[in-house]
Amino acid sequence: MTRSTMPRLLPAPDGTSRPRLGYGADYNPEQWPREVWEEDVRLMREAGVNIVSLAIFSWARIQPSRDVWDFGWLDDAMDLLYAHGIAVDLATATASPPPWLTTAHPEILPVTANGETVWPGARQHWRPTSPVFREHALKLVTAMAERYADHPALVAWHISNELGCHNIYDYSDDAAAAFRDWLRARYGSLDGLNHAWGTAFWAQRYSGWDQILPPRLTTSYPNPTQQLDFKRFSSDALKEHLRAERDVLRRITPDVPITSNFLVTEGTGGMNYADWAGEVDFVSIDHYVEPGPQDRDELSFTANLTGGIAGGLPWFLMEHSTSAVNWQPVNLAKRTGDLARDSLLHVAHGADAVCFFQWRQSAAGAEKYHSAMVPHAGTDSAVFRAVTGLGRTLAALAPVAGAEREPAAAAVLFDWDSWWTSELDSHPTSLLRYRQEALDWYTALLDLGIRADVVTPDTDLDGYRMVVAPILHVVPQDLAKRLTRYAEAGGHLVTTYFSGVVDENDHVWLGGYPGALRDLLGIRIEEFAPLLAGAGVALDGGLTGTLWSDGITLTDPAAEVLAHYRSGDFAGLPAVTRRRTAAGSASYVSTRLGPAGLAGLLPRLLEPASVRSELPEAARGRVELAVRRSATDRYLFLVNRTDEPVPLAGLTGEVLTGDLGGGDGAADGRTLPPRGVTVLHAPGADTPA
Ligand code: GAL
């Protein structure tokens, strides 16, 4: 990722242009009569809104038929927003094709693995590889860019919307043709492809490119490397669309920064954002809380990973919800304090803007029960009061704008290839969940009060004293070398079950598991031993493993056992191991311990790495710490993970602003209210004493 270019907001109401945090929403004025717009901009000012995303789903309104364009309403909205000092992150409006286009060109509609057409009626019903869709979309992008190139409200471009949210996997003939081109570029020859896909198995050898298909509905398991390559291809196909729109924008408006809102969450794992991040001028994401025992840790994990793909530079929270969403089985309203805490947790991890879906709650359509900044109840509502409160808070946090993430001593490695591959079918267990395992380690670190960065494999790991790489399943030769160098040079690597097993083609590293990491870890495993759902295995120290176990033999004199199995087939044998390297170590955890078990084990893993909590004892586990820094200043974000007040004695720094949480506890900046947030401002390391 090159250095990001963030949008420059319009001057503040007091006329100053100093940096500040962005605050706003998706704004859909076309859903409302014109007189409502006047109230919108007045209320935006009242709430402290300074940026909105406009025209995201406006294609049918902007281009009502092939040769008719209607920009009048959008000109009006842009002018009105500008007149009120509100900047515009303008969408290219290509997210959802209009009915006239899908009627004239049904061949742009996606096709499922079963061969069913995905019909219009919702949104995002287009094939990423359709040349016809691309042509119409780029025509619209060109028209938008030419129209608004010089509009003073325009501060950023928003390409499409959540690319791949609904259309990541398309199995159409267009996709088949593009997949073949992609494979030709990757493998060069059919021999190369036949080798990579292991087609000697089940009579799958290809003798012509035209025989190759996406992994459509099959009798049994489709070829695993075909599945993996189709995932890679599908991510790349959407990335190509992103690039095509971006290139038009760069040609016409070279100075306007470009983004596209990413989805870095569990349910939307099809897009490899580590690979996409370098394509945009600044990273932005959408995040929605899915209630559960680790829901806020998941929020923190996702925000942290976003910082990772953004290279530690600031980014935008482009969408979030003020309260309930409309797409979960039961849509819970947020509790007092959640709106601010959830938003500020993103800022803690590098967000320079907090934006919501959407400004005004719709009265009609599929999202009318989704919360917004202005709810159905209007401004006399707890939501709108919380919204205006957050606006004041973000204004007070203006000095944070532009600050980068201060690297932690520990890191959790997150790898899309391992995610995709470890969860393929026909594996030792279908119960393994890659992202959940990574999240469990993250929760355990938070429970111990340890700050850790979530990073991707291309990150320079040298600065981290400890790197946890859960289920690092795909380990190409060069990654094995890098990790070995890291651990030999003094780093402390921790990895888990089902790691090191395959190369980039999903071919097993032979000679015993964990394959590519066998020598580094100093262990050998002959056979996998997954556990049935509900089964557990006891370990030393009262730990219980689930999901997986391994029969481990130590193969290196420098390898030691940190915990044994106490029950099951491997009772008395190693369950957790560590090999001392020249200057560091490499540890292996062979079963799933869950957050509590990992928190019990982690102190032993952290100790040789000298990774310690930066929090006072009373706050450890109850408070999350995230740090942003500029050349001269540090900003300590302290986020209460609990529903109880937490004392913060022992931390120094000027309270940038005290009770940001809106919780119901005491709020003096030295006690964190329930679910509250405090930001401390301290001089930076480079500041002269
Ligand atoms: C996002 C989408 C928004 C809105 C929101 C609701 O996926 O970009 O347009 O649908 O979800 O949570």
XYZ file of C-alpha atoms and ligand atoms in Angstrom, residues 26 57 123 161-162 165 261 263 286 288 319 325-327 357 367 370, ligand 1:
29
model
C -24.796 7.495 3.353
C -27.908 3.482 -5.371
C -29.526 -5.033 -5.687
C -20.648 -0.163 -3.020
C -19.358 -3.129 -1.048
C -21.300 -8.278 -1.025
C -16.001 0.392 1.037
C -16.203 -5.705 4.102
C -18.255 -1.077 6.620
C -21.978 -4.100 11.627
C -20.757 2.431 7.308
C -29.879 -3.493 11.561
C -32.597 -5.248 9.547
C -30.828 -8.372 8.267
C -25.714 3.705 7.034
C -34.197 -1.335 4.907
C -32.619 -0.406 9.754
C -24.459 -2.512 3.773
C -24.810 -1.698 2.542
C -25.789 -0.594 2.849
C -26.876 -1.103 3.736
C -26.288 -1.681 4.984
C -27.327 -2.195 5.959
O -24.113 -3.806 3.411
O -23.685 -1.139 1.946
O -26.279 -0.104 1.627
O -27.571 -2.082 3.040
O -25.474 -2.757 4.644
O -26.741 -2.782 7.089
